[in-house]
Amino acid sequence: MYTMLQKYFGYTSFYPLQEDIIKEVLRQRDVFVLMPTGGGKSLCYQLPALLFPGVTIVISPLIALMKDQVDGLLADGIPATFINSSLSYDEIDVRRRRLSNGEIKILYVAPERLVMPEFLQFLQGLQVSLIAIDESHCISEWGHDFRPEYRQLKVLKERFPRVPVMALTATATPVVQADILTQLKLSDGKIFKASFNRKNLYYQIKPKDNPYHQILQYLEGRKKDSGIIYCQSRKTVESLAAGLQAKGYRALPYHAGLTAEVRTENQERFIRDDVEIVVATIAFGMGIDKPNVRYVIHYDLPKSIEGYYQETGRAGRDSLKSDCILFFSYADKFKIEHFINQKENEDEKQVAYKQLRELVNYCESNVCRRRLLLAYFGEHFDEPNCGNCDVCLEPKERFDGTIAAQKILSCVYRVDGRFGINYVIDVLLGSKNQKVLQNRHDMIKTFGAGKEYSKSQWQAFIRELIQLRYLGLDGDKYPVLKLNEKSRDVLLRNEKVFLTKPEEKPHIQRAEVREDYDRTLFERLRVLRKTLADQEGVPPYVVFHDTSLKEMSTYYPQNVADLRSISGVGERKLRRYGDVFLQEIVGYCKQHHVEPKPIVRKPIEPSGEQAKSLTHQATMELYRQDLTIQEIAQRRGLAVSTIVSHMEKLIQEGEDIFVDRMVSPEKQNRIRTIFNELGMERLTPAKEKLGDDYSYEEIRLVRAKMMRE
Ligand code: ADP
Ligand code: ZN
């Protein structure tokens, strides 16, 4: 397994769960793989395919992408092919013959082809070792990509009763997951669920003021990065794409109003790095394998958290840092509400409202974005600071904003609750525009009373007052500001309001994390890669991923042995591209007098379940020798909390660990009472209630025991 990983894929270690999954499949058992995009699902069937004697069938709905997938495998030296409607009969015949001769290890097919009786019969005549169902959520009507033809895949278990089936999906919702299991009759299969946390993605919500301008500002200095910008309507897609082109960006539109040819072509040019930007409606992106999408921008409010998560998920498949930016405005919220209102079906209406509410809550919240997103999919994320979202990185400072709030509210009162946000700000700033003069609002007391803040600061205050429910916003098309009960408390009863402190500079950019690689060399390698890819008619990432090029631009490999240690350089690529790339790098080093750096690589170690159980057993061993937790920690050079987590696991697995030896019966009783009261999900509330006499370690051990019971 390890040899294959290095030889074919050029990787030196597994991603989380990959090893466990592969081992389970090699035991010829069914498995269900739940991993976020970029989690490394493909390897879970591609590696076993190399170890099995027969052929592995991969079912995928994405005919347009099959060629690229197969090209990727061929570049790694893995005999793969696809059969779909894009091929001529003759060509299909040739491929079938190669399959019959056992020359192919991996075959990609679409579900509708697979279930044709004649084709099924053909497959049954082959030695099939594994069936992998990619994008398996397409079988569920609850999912966002239901495809009726997936329903027929139920026959697989009947037709191939002895062949292990692997279903894979990046869908995070539990309902869909359960549905897939039932539909595919995989109930005996083991489920592997990776965390859906995408550590490399930076989540940010920006108030939408002048989005075109905001996007230009963001793109400044990112001219060579690939990105997707999602918009709600075709019209916006067209105008934004044109607007970006006008500024010299290579951007293309993508929406359902374009012909299939244009869409395919635009997608292709994006994947091949001929253009950097695609401006699209949500029709774009499912299964896009492009690993180096550096940002996904939501120009408009998405319809649901699930959709938003899917779309942002397309960024950073290669696990390099990438941005997910959403432009939020209440005007967008009203627009969507307006659409929902026009729906006929009452159930649909309710669902849509709920989805919108959840999304708006997410945007308004001051809680870590990651925590909210993961919680939405039923995953606990407990770290106090995720270090990679706007809430965690730019914590907001508050100040006593009562006076600012009173100015706003009193202005709304005086303009009689008939005007929107921008008008009220005009009055506060003392703008003598025609509308203000016509309404004689230059005569009221609050006219020009707000010159101490800028327009965008007033906008921020008003938005916050709405969020805090001190102010209402009413109406569909031209929402107007309205006072409510809570406004009265501030205006008449002097209730204090705390607002976010205005930023010194209006748009603070996130502190750029400097990645340490040679950008000039990276650019040169990128050009070289593109030339080679074009010659071979494949996307550039099929030659090498950005991750590989970045490593080359960090270590400056000088010979074949060095190059072999770069991640993603397998034997086949070494032979095929090694010389050209080495030549470029060595030449560059001479020219710029650069010294290569040693490449430090950890040897492959057991990972996943196996490694885990080893470390648990080591702890158990010492426990049996009557050592205390502290002593075990000392002996093993690990933190006490780590040893406690081993204990928790061991207790839950039914090992003979006597909590009585570590926590007094009185304390245990008290802890039990508290957990029964508060539930066992979270530790912090229990700890707070129990006070300083109880340590986290004690509480965790008792909880593990309770869970075991
Ligand atoms: P998914 O299908 O889950 O979205 P992929 O299979 O496309 O993910 O893998 C995501 C990226 O991670 C790809 O660029 C792939 O080459 C890379 N990758 C997968 N497994 C490993 C590994 N063990 N080590 C390094 N890179 C890996
Ligand atoms: Zn966070």
XYZ file of C-alpha atoms and ligand atoms in Angstrom:
737
model
C 0.000 0.000 0.000
C 2.708 2.461 0.983
C 4.832 1.518 -1.993
C 1.950 2.153 -4.370
C 1.183 5.468 -2.701
C 4.710 6.669 -3.319
C 5.259 5.062 -6.674
C 2.057 6.054 -8.450
C 0.847 9.128 -6.622
C 4.092 10.477 -5.257
C 2.605 10.965 -1.782
C 4.415 10.120 1.397
C 1.486 9.913 3.779
C -2.244 9.413 3.878
C -4.885 11.985 4.584
C -7.109 11.260 7.583
C -9.170 8.062 7.198
C -7.761 7.141 3.792
C -5.681 4.317 5.200
C -8.489 2.871 7.312
C -10.903 3.051 4.399
C -8.502 1.370 2.011
C -7.822 -1.439 4.466
C -11.522 -2.055 4.932
C -12.048 -2.239 1.177
C -9.125 -4.581 0.790
C -10.976 -6.883 3.183
C -13.697 -6.790 0.515
C -16.299 -5.051 2.642
C -18.765 -2.347 1.633
C -17.916 1.141 2.819
C -19.552 4.518 2.909
C -17.143 7.429 2.677
C -18.184 10.862 3.900
C -15.508 13.443 3.290
C -15.582 17.095 2.396
C -14.391 18.221 -1.013
C -10.632 18.038 -1.057
C -10.629 15.326 1.587
C -9.019 12.893 -0.826
C -11.882 10.587 -1.734
C -10.531 9.454 -5.095
C -7.476 7.815 -3.599
C -9.775 5.612 -1.495
C -10.765 3.621 -4.573
C -7.837 4.338 -6.869
C -5.264 2.778 -4.584
C -7.233 -0.433 -3.906
C -7.864 -0.642 -7.639
C -4.119 -1.066 -8.119
C -3.939 -3.808 -5.520
C -6.977 -5.803 -6.617
C -6.612 -8.401 -9.360
C -9.553 -7.247 -11.500
C -11.054 -3.969 -12.666
C -12.564 -1.228 -10.495
C -15.690 0.425 -11.859
C -16.203 4.065 -10.938
C -19.688 5.465 -11.403
C -19.786 9.192 -11.857
C -22.491 11.547 -13.154
C -19.985 13.890 -14.687
C -19.448 12.806 -18.249
C -17.743 16.075 -19.098
C -15.081 15.470 -16.482
C -14.361 11.800 -17.100
C -11.691 12.495 -19.658
C -9.771 14.741 -17.282
C -10.062 12.204 -14.501
C -8.740 9.463 -16.715
C -5.966 11.708 -18.080
C -4.934 12.354 -14.502
C -4.638 8.641 -13.805
C -2.783 7.978 -17.035
C -0.309 10.719 -16.140
C 0.389 8.780 -12.966
C 0.904 5.627 -15.014
C -2.359 3.956 -13.987
C -4.200 2.126 -16.802
C -7.635 3.717 -16.772
C -10.348 4.505 -19.284
C -13.919 5.708 -19.568
C -16.907 4.673 -21.622
C -19.635 7.205 -22.285
C -21.792 8.737 -24.984
C -19.040 11.052 -26.189
C -17.274 8.096 -27.848
C -17.923 6.472 -31.218
C -19.059 2.840 -31.395
C -15.690 1.816 -32.740
C -13.879 3.497 -29.924
C -16.174 1.882 -27.356
C -15.461 -1.450 -28.977
C -11.723 -0.953 -28.657
C -12.076 -0.075 -25.005
C -14.303 -3.031 -24.284
C -11.756 -5.329 -25.793
C -9.033 -3.881 -23.620
C -11.250 -4.421 -20.602
C -11.863 -8.030 -21.578
C -8.125 -8.533 -21.942
C -7.634 -7.323 -18.395
C -5.555 -4.342 -19.534
C -7.573 -1.776 -17.572
C -7.526 -1.251 -13.812
C -10.066 1.577 -13.532
C -13.153 2.162 -15.658
C -15.332 5.289 -15.401
C -18.959 5.075 -16.504
C -22.133 7.113 -16.089
C -25.028 5.425 -14.255
C -27.363 5.404 -17.256
C -24.797 3.477 -19.256
C -24.037 1.089 -16.440
C -27.593 -0.147 -16.027
C -28.194 -0.888 -19.716
C -28.894 -4.639 -19.739
C -26.366 -5.381 -22.428
C -23.652 -3.395 -20.688
C -24.383 -4.990 -17.323
C -24.002 -8.357 -18.933
C -20.694 -7.324 -20.424
C -19.448 -6.171 -17.023
C -20.568 -9.383 -15.403
C -18.280 -11.190 -17.785
C -15.290 -9.261 -16.455
C -13.454 -9.755 -13.217
C -14.874 -6.846 -11.241
C -13.024 -6.220 -7.972
C -14.651 -3.052 -6.692
C -17.526 -0.739 -7.546
C -17.156 2.882 -6.447
C -20.146 5.220 -6.601
C -18.910 8.791 -6.685
C -21.220 11.726 -5.874
C -23.525 9.154 -4.341
C -25.852 11.825 -2.922
C -27.285 12.068 -6.442
C -29.414 9.098 -5.452
C -31.276 11.082 -2.815
C -34.222 13.305 -3.501
C -33.354 15.185 -0.334
C -30.022 16.238 -1.740
C -29.202 19.209 -3.906
C -28.320 17.167 -6.993
C -30.920 14.458 -7.347
C -30.495 12.391 -10.522
C -33.199 9.858 -11.215
C -30.823 7.555 -13.079
C -28.921 7.012 -9.831
C -31.988 5.246 -8.469
C -31.315 2.296 -10.728
C -27.998 1.635 -9.058
C -29.937 -0.422 -6.543
C -29.504 -3.353 -8.908
C -25.763 -3.405 -8.308
C -25.968 -5.352 -5.074
C -28.157 -7.954 -6.794
C -26.051 -8.260 -9.912
C -22.671 -8.193 -8.139
C -23.416 -9.734 -4.765
C -19.805 -10.521 -3.966
C -18.190 -7.312 -5.150
C -17.522 -4.691 -2.477
C -19.304 -1.388 -3.086
C -17.929 1.944 -2.012
C -20.249 4.944 -1.929
C -18.676 8.380 -1.653
C -20.063 11.839 -1.084
C -19.144 15.299 0.167
C -22.693 15.954 1.315
C -22.669 16.978 4.930
C -26.356 16.660 5.800
C -27.277 13.645 7.950
C -30.688 13.144 6.299
C -29.150 12.708 2.864
C -26.447 10.472 4.270
C -28.992 8.138 5.819
C -30.988 8.095 2.613
C -27.959 7.047 0.550
C -27.336 4.078 2.843
C -30.901 2.852 2.541
C -31.196 3.415 -1.172
C -27.987 1.584 -1.973
C -28.679 -1.165 0.573
C -25.343 -0.611 2.225
C -26.604 -1.030 5.756
C -23.887 -3.556 6.642
C -21.115 -1.392 5.308
C -18.816 0.493 7.584
C -19.276 4.245 7.635
C -16.241 6.496 7.570
C -17.007 10.064 8.342
C -14.227 12.599 8.164
C -14.532 15.976 9.760
C -16.152 18.433 7.393
C -13.962 21.179 8.680
C -12.023 22.733 5.806
C -9.109 24.186 7.708
C -7.562 25.914 4.707
C -10.696 27.913 3.875
C -11.023 31.432 5.221
C -14.658 32.468 5.734
C -15.560 36.112 5.581
C -18.787 38.095 5.393
C -18.481 41.613 4.038
C -21.189 44.242 4.077
C -22.205 44.729 0.469
C -21.750 48.401 -0.293
C -20.416 48.655 -3.785
C -19.673 45.054 -4.690
C -18.077 45.707 -8.077
C -15.617 48.057 -6.487
C -15.094 45.720 -3.543
C -14.304 42.849 -5.881
C -11.842 44.923 -7.894
C -10.136 45.846 -4.673
C -9.929 42.209 -3.656
C -8.599 41.095 -7.047
C -5.827 43.664 -6.939
C -2.643 41.624 -6.633
C -4.440 38.359 -7.344
C -4.419 38.562 -11.107
C -2.995 35.079 -11.537
C -5.191 33.278 -9.032
C -8.171 31.226 -10.141
C -11.536 32.033 -8.620
C -15.281 31.632 -8.941
C -17.761 34.450 -8.390
C -21.347 33.331 -7.821
C -24.241 35.654 -8.645
C -27.971 35.137 -8.348
C -29.091 36.216 -11.829
C -27.867 35.769 -15.378
C -27.953 39.503 -15.863
C -25.541 40.138 -13.015
C -23.304 37.348 -14.288
C -23.088 38.942 -17.722
C -22.501 42.468 -16.521
C -19.960 41.541 -13.875
C -18.004 39.342 -16.294
C -17.962 42.209 -18.795
C -16.960 44.654 -16.072
C -14.019 42.515 -15.043
C -12.943 42.022 -18.641
C -12.989 45.778 -19.069
C -10.468 46.042 -16.246
C -8.168 43.547 -17.942
C -9.130 40.413 -16.055
C -9.577 37.160 -17.894
C -13.148 36.390 -16.838
C -15.936 34.358 -18.476
C -19.647 34.024 -17.745
C -21.426 30.750 -17.022
C -25.173 30.309 -16.651
C -28.070 28.230 -17.888
C -28.939 30.803 -20.563
C -25.805 30.054 -22.550
C -25.712 27.237 -25.068
C -24.259 23.930 -23.933
C -21.259 24.476 -26.221
C -20.414 27.856 -24.792
C -20.793 26.545 -21.268
C -18.530 23.578 -21.902
C -15.997 25.808 -23.568
C -15.964 28.354 -20.757
C -15.637 25.644 -18.149
C -12.837 24.050 -20.125
C -10.920 27.308 -20.428
C -11.202 27.821 -16.696
C -9.955 24.315 -15.909
C -7.055 24.749 -18.320
C -5.976 28.043 -16.748
C -6.697 29.973 -19.952
C -8.847 32.299 -17.878
C -8.621 32.938 -14.169
C -12.197 33.878 -13.315
C -15.605 32.363 -13.905
C -18.614 34.479 -13.015
C -21.487 32.047 -12.638
C -24.889 31.210 -11.352
C -25.060 28.147 -9.155
C -25.340 26.027 -12.296
C -21.548 26.004 -12.305
C -19.162 23.845 -10.425
C -20.486 20.460 -9.399
C -17.606 18.051 -9.523
C -15.164 20.593 -10.885
C -11.901 18.861 -10.134
C -9.783 21.967 -10.482
C -7.641 21.846 -7.382
C -6.327 25.406 -7.339
C -9.436 27.560 -6.996
C -8.057 30.223 -4.648
C -11.289 32.048 -3.891
C -15.043 31.677 -4.111
C -16.990 34.901 -3.855
C -20.726 35.130 -3.290
C -21.711 38.377 -4.910
C -25.321 37.824 -3.843
C -26.865 36.067 -0.901
C -27.041 32.295 -1.488
C -30.327 30.504 -0.860
C -29.294 28.107 1.878
C -26.387 27.227 4.116
C -26.106 23.881 2.429
C -25.759 25.450 -0.998
C -23.305 28.003 0.339
C -21.176 25.277 1.887
C -21.147 23.255 -1.319
C -20.161 26.277 -3.356
C -17.460 27.526 -1.003
C -16.243 23.929 -0.856
C -14.959 24.259 -4.402
C -12.161 26.477 -3.160
C -8.850 24.991 -2.105
C -9.215 21.332 -2.970
C -5.429 21.142 -2.946
C -5.535 22.184 0.719
C -3.659 25.412 0.093
C -5.054 28.556 1.680
C -8.152 29.910 -0.071
C -10.807 32.548 0.595
C -14.595 32.326 0.790
C -16.156 35.762 0.776
C -19.840 36.534 0.960
C -21.264 39.994 0.314
C -24.229 40.490 2.557
C -26.918 43.136 2.309
C -30.431 43.455 3.637
C -31.562 44.508 0.195
C -30.617 41.019 -1.049
C -32.501 39.474 1.804
C -35.605 41.405 0.818
C -35.189 40.432 -2.792
C -35.128 36.753 -1.890
C -38.094 37.153 0.449
C -39.941 38.740 -2.410
C -39.257 35.684 -4.601
C -40.284 33.316 -1.868
C -43.522 35.194 -1.401
C -44.460 34.434 -4.962
C -44.127 30.689 -4.506
C -47.429 28.860 -4.759
C -46.624 25.811 -2.745
C -46.963 26.522 0.968
C -44.485 23.828 2.075
C -41.860 25.038 -0.331
C -42.420 28.531 0.935
C -41.849 27.524 4.537
C -38.689 25.603 3.684
C -37.326 28.521 1.694
C -38.052 30.970 4.526
C -36.335 28.724 7.007
C -33.268 28.388 4.801
C -33.090 32.129 4.320
C -33.443 32.766 8.055
C -30.619 30.349 8.826
C -28.387 31.996 6.298
C -29.119 35.502 7.537
C -28.446 34.401 11.110
C -25.126 33.042 9.954
C -24.229 36.340 8.299
C -25.302 38.463 11.262
C -23.717 36.350 13.918
C -20.673 37.256 15.948
C -19.808 33.622 16.567
C -16.992 31.834 14.746
C -18.225 31.075 11.198
C -16.635 27.660 11.188
C -18.343 26.692 14.387
C -21.744 27.718 13.019
C -21.257 25.956 9.694
C -20.118 22.736 11.297
C -22.874 22.895 13.905
C -25.347 23.171 11.065
C -24.122 19.797 9.818
C -24.181 18.282 13.279
C -20.473 18.530 14.003
C -19.088 20.071 17.188
C -16.246 22.469 16.799
C -15.089 23.487 20.233
C -11.918 25.457 19.692
C -12.359 28.952 21.064
C -10.622 30.517 18.072
C -10.503 28.827 14.668
C -7.816 31.220 13.452
C -9.265 31.333 9.950
C -12.528 33.259 9.810
C -13.272 36.960 10.031
C -14.952 36.688 13.419
C -11.958 34.965 14.990
C -9.305 37.034 13.219
C -10.829 40.461 13.520
C -12.686 40.452 16.807
C -14.893 43.484 17.002
C -14.362 46.029 19.713
C -17.500 47.640 21.105
C -18.102 51.118 22.426
C -20.965 53.003 24.016
C -22.807 53.984 20.863
C -25.907 55.377 22.538
C -25.485 58.858 21.062
C -24.947 57.580 17.528
C -27.966 55.318 17.940
C -30.107 58.174 19.222
C -29.141 60.337 16.267
C -30.177 57.612 13.844
C -33.424 56.798 15.602
C -34.406 60.387 16.022
C -33.684 61.041 12.368
C -35.865 58.105 11.358
C -38.583 59.494 13.608
C -38.337 62.947 12.058
C -38.410 61.732 8.454
C -41.537 59.920 9.459
C -40.469 56.347 8.837
C -40.863 56.736 5.092
C -37.247 56.482 3.909
C -34.472 53.963 3.461
C -30.973 53.678 4.846
C -29.141 55.901 2.391
C -31.624 58.727 2.649
C -31.402 58.802 6.424
C -27.626 58.956 6.153
C -27.867 61.829 3.665
C -29.863 63.769 6.217
C -27.476 62.931 9.044
C -24.539 64.099 6.952
C -26.325 67.272 5.938
C -26.356 66.503 2.249
C -28.232 69.111 0.252
C -29.414 66.806 -2.477
C -32.591 67.501 -4.324
C -34.699 64.912 -2.609
C -33.714 66.139 0.834
C -34.453 69.727 -0.078
C -37.769 68.846 -1.684
C -38.900 67.131 1.464
C -37.651 70.094 3.489
C -35.614 67.721 5.600
C -32.819 70.275 5.700
C -34.988 72.027 8.272
C -35.178 69.226 10.828
C -33.042 69.041 13.928
C -30.960 66.022 12.931
C -29.991 67.513 9.549
C -26.172 67.506 9.489
C -26.000 66.205 13.050
C -23.829 63.252 12.104
C -20.718 64.714 10.544
C -18.408 62.962 13.007
C -18.747 59.659 11.098
C -18.437 58.745 7.440
C -21.184 57.375 5.254
C -19.931 53.806 5.492
C -19.680 54.057 9.267
C -23.282 55.223 9.514
C -24.265 52.313 7.284
C -22.517 49.936 9.631
C -24.261 51.426 12.668
C -27.673 51.219 11.051
C -27.107 47.624 9.995
C -26.086 46.769 13.523
C -29.123 48.484 15.029
C -31.302 46.392 12.729
C -29.497 43.242 13.777
C -29.913 44.172 17.417
C -33.609 44.860 16.697
C -33.454 48.492 17.778
C -34.676 49.426 14.341
C -36.924 47.765 11.798
C -36.603 47.568 8.043
C -39.882 47.111 6.158
C -41.007 46.665 2.606
C -40.020 44.550 -0.351
C -38.618 46.655 -3.076
C -37.656 49.875 -1.346
C -37.227 48.912 2.275
C -37.774 51.796 4.714
C -36.528 52.230 8.248
C -39.145 52.034 11.006
C -39.073 52.573 14.743
C -40.286 49.903 17.150
C -40.698 49.335 20.902
C -36.995 48.894 21.468
C -36.228 52.144 19.621
C -38.393 53.940 22.124
C -36.320 52.596 25.028
C -33.252 54.206 23.512
C -34.874 57.457 22.480
C -37.032 58.099 25.507
C -35.616 56.028 28.326
C -31.951 56.476 27.501
C -31.212 52.767 27.252
C -27.541 52.206 26.527
C -26.588 50.702 23.166
C -23.224 49.087 22.477
C -22.031 49.166 18.909
C -19.030 47.885 17.027
C -16.237 50.408 17.070
C -15.692 51.914 13.646
C -12.489 50.816 12.008
C -9.762 53.410 11.543
C -9.305 52.396 7.947
C -12.542 51.453 6.244
C -11.401 48.149 4.737
C -8.855 46.402 6.851
C -7.416 43.531 4.895
C -6.586 40.343 6.638
C -2.934 40.172 7.528
C -1.518 38.294 4.560
C 0.063 35.063 5.606
C 3.371 34.970 3.818
C 3.885 31.611 2.302
C 7.527 30.919 2.036
C 8.274 30.002 -1.540
C 10.051 31.588 -4.461
C 7.383 33.347 -6.459
C 9.552 34.042 -9.479
C 10.459 30.412 -9.854
C 6.881 29.366 -9.204
C 5.742 31.585 -12.066
C 8.350 30.086 -14.386
C 7.340 26.554 -13.493
C 3.727 27.498 -13.981
C 4.451 28.684 -17.515
C 6.384 25.505 -18.236
C 3.524 23.405 -16.890
C 0.997 25.208 -19.055
C 3.098 24.646 -22.185
C 3.426 20.932 -21.498
C -0.268 20.597 -20.635
C -1.332 22.318 -23.843
C 0.920 20.081 -25.890
C -0.735 17.044 -24.379
C -4.247 18.468 -24.355
C -4.748 18.048 -20.625
C -5.467 20.506 -17.795
C -2.295 21.877 -16.175
C -3.037 20.175 -12.848
C -2.727 16.832 -14.587
C 0.953 17.623 -15.148
C 1.615 18.831 -11.598
C -0.531 20.375 -8.876
C 0.254 23.800 -7.450
C 1.290 22.027 -4.258
C 4.090 20.279 -6.145
C 5.235 23.465 -7.890
C 5.254 25.324 -4.590
C 7.398 22.646 -2.991
C 9.794 22.804 -5.943
C 9.975 26.574 -5.493
C 10.764 26.078 -1.818
C 13.448 23.381 -1.931
C 14.953 23.788 -5.420
C 15.449 20.060 -6.112
C 18.647 19.512 -8.124
C 18.444 15.894 -9.206
C 16.082 12.998 -9.714
C 16.380 11.831 -6.129
C 15.462 15.290 -4.792
C 12.563 15.571 -7.173
C 11.189 12.205 -6.117
C 10.737 13.553 -2.588
C 8.463 16.349 -3.791
C 4.822 15.619 -2.975
C 2.846 14.535 -6.022
C 5.852 13.349 -8.029
C 5.382 9.652 -8.707
C 7.572 7.428 -10.856
C 5.715 8.037 -14.074
C 5.762 11.824 -13.778
C 9.378 11.698 -12.785
C 10.220 9.925 -16.015
C 7.987 12.055 -18.146
C 8.551 15.541 -16.782
C 11.513 15.183 -14.447
C 14.216 16.345 -16.833
C 12.426 19.428 -18.130
C 11.537 20.634 -14.672
C 15.002 19.925 -13.260
C 16.543 21.816 -16.139
C 14.374 24.827 -15.423
C 15.075 24.743 -11.684
C 18.813 24.148 -11.975
C 19.103 26.894 -14.585
C 17.193 29.253 -12.347
C 19.418 28.476 -9.364
C 22.562 29.187 -11.379
C 21.177 32.400 -12.777
C 20.053 33.723 -9.397
C 22.761 32.112 -7.244
C 20.260 30.244 -5.114
C 21.224 27.355 -2.844
C 18.913 24.325 -2.693
C 17.356 23.453 0.646
C 17.272 20.002 2.190
C 13.907 18.302 1.920
C 12.725 16.945 5.208
C 10.183 14.182 4.908
C 8.758 12.002 7.568
C 8.925 8.321 6.680
C 5.535 6.744 6.204
C 4.144 5.720 9.553
C 1.083 3.772 10.432
C -1.736 6.246 10.676
C -5.425 6.182 11.405
C -6.947 3.438 13.479
C -3.829 1.368 13.681
C -1.588 4.080 15.069
C -4.322 5.201 17.380
C -4.894 1.782 18.826
C -1.144 1.368 19.350
C -0.899 4.479 21.450
C -4.020 3.526 23.385
C -2.581 0.122 24.103
C 0.634 1.635 25.371
C -1.381 3.693 27.843
C -3.408 0.635 28.856
C -0.230 -1.321 29.437
C 1.086 1.248 31.907
C -2.299 1.506 33.575
C -2.211 -2.222 34.194
C 1.099 -1.701 35.940
C -0.788 0.477 38.429
C 0.644 3.787 37.330
C -1.408 6.942 37.908
C -2.443 9.139 35.022
C 0.264 11.648 35.903
C 2.874 8.923 35.962
C 1.731 7.519 32.642
C 1.912 10.975 31.109
C 5.408 11.448 32.431
C 6.592 8.052 31.286
C 5.239 8.539 27.805
C 6.226 12.164 27.491
C 2.623 13.107 26.692
C 0.233 15.649 28.191
C -2.056 14.526 30.999
C -5.044 15.520 28.899
C -3.842 13.225 26.098
C -3.633 10.282 28.477
C -7.109 11.113 29.749
C -8.415 11.069 26.201
C -6.854 7.612 25.727
C -8.598 6.531 28.917
C -11.912 7.876 27.689
C -11.560 5.877 24.513
C -10.481 2.737 26.385
C -13.384 3.032 28.806
C -15.824 3.428 25.970
C -14.370 0.412 24.238
C -15.094 -1.609 27.362
C -11.547 -2.020 28.673
C -11.238 -2.671 32.413
C -10.441 0.753 33.677
C -11.644 1.551 37.147
C -12.691 5.127 37.386
C -13.080 4.548 41.147
C -9.328 4.352 41.358
C -9.055 7.871 40.004
C -12.175 9.734 41.161
C -13.783 9.392 44.602
C -17.335 7.981 44.702
C -18.706 11.238 46.179
C -17.246 13.266 43.363
C -18.530 10.761 40.819
C -22.038 11.111 42.199
C -21.949 14.850 42.031
C -20.622 14.805 38.456
C -23.310 12.346 37.419
C -26.023 14.566 38.841
C -24.746 17.547 36.915
C -24.497 15.638 33.625
C -27.977 14.264 34.079
C -29.152 17.804 34.497
C -27.242 19.442 31.645
C -26.766 16.610 29.191
C -23.399 15.142 28.300
C -22.599 16.957 25.058
C -20.574 19.772 26.493
C -17.984 19.895 29.226
C -17.642 23.578 29.924
C -21.094 24.163 31.439
C -20.620 21.128 33.679
C -17.218 22.326 34.777
C -18.589 25.780 35.531
C -21.296 24.313 37.689
C -18.967 21.951 39.516
C -16.386 24.576 40.334
C -12.676 24.477 41.040
C -12.716 21.360 43.214
C -13.325 19.247 40.135
C -10.766 18.932 37.368
C -11.584 18.529 33.702
C -9.823 15.161 33.826
C -12.138 13.850 36.535
C -15.191 15.112 34.731
C -14.136 13.544 31.448
C -13.455 10.148 32.982
C -16.833 10.004 34.684
C -18.530 11.099 31.505
C -16.819 8.325 29.546
C -18.044 5.819 32.098
C -21.578 7.165 31.865
C -21.484 6.976 28.089
C -20.262 3.413 28.240
C -23.184 2.519 30.491
P -12.224 14.855 -3.129
O -12.648 13.952 -4.254
O -12.492 14.297 -1.777
O -12.703 16.243 -3.283
P -9.635 14.486 -4.251
O -9.614 13.026 -4.315
O -9.852 15.267 -5.504
O -10.660 14.967 -3.154
O -8.295 14.983 -3.551
C -8.100 16.328 -3.232
C -6.663 16.720 -3.458
O -5.818 16.118 -2.481
C -6.166 16.264 -4.794
O -5.408 17.309 -5.304
C -5.325 15.036 -4.474
O -4.326 14.848 -5.410
C -4.776 15.392 -3.108
N -4.495 14.213 -2.259
C -5.310 13.169 -2.009
N -4.747 12.307 -1.148
C -3.531 12.816 -0.824
C -2.456 12.398 0.035
N -2.523 11.272 0.734
N -1.363 13.196 0.111
C -1.297 14.346 -0.605
N -2.264 14.785 -1.425
C -3.372 14.049 -1.542
Zn -13.558 31.191 13.475
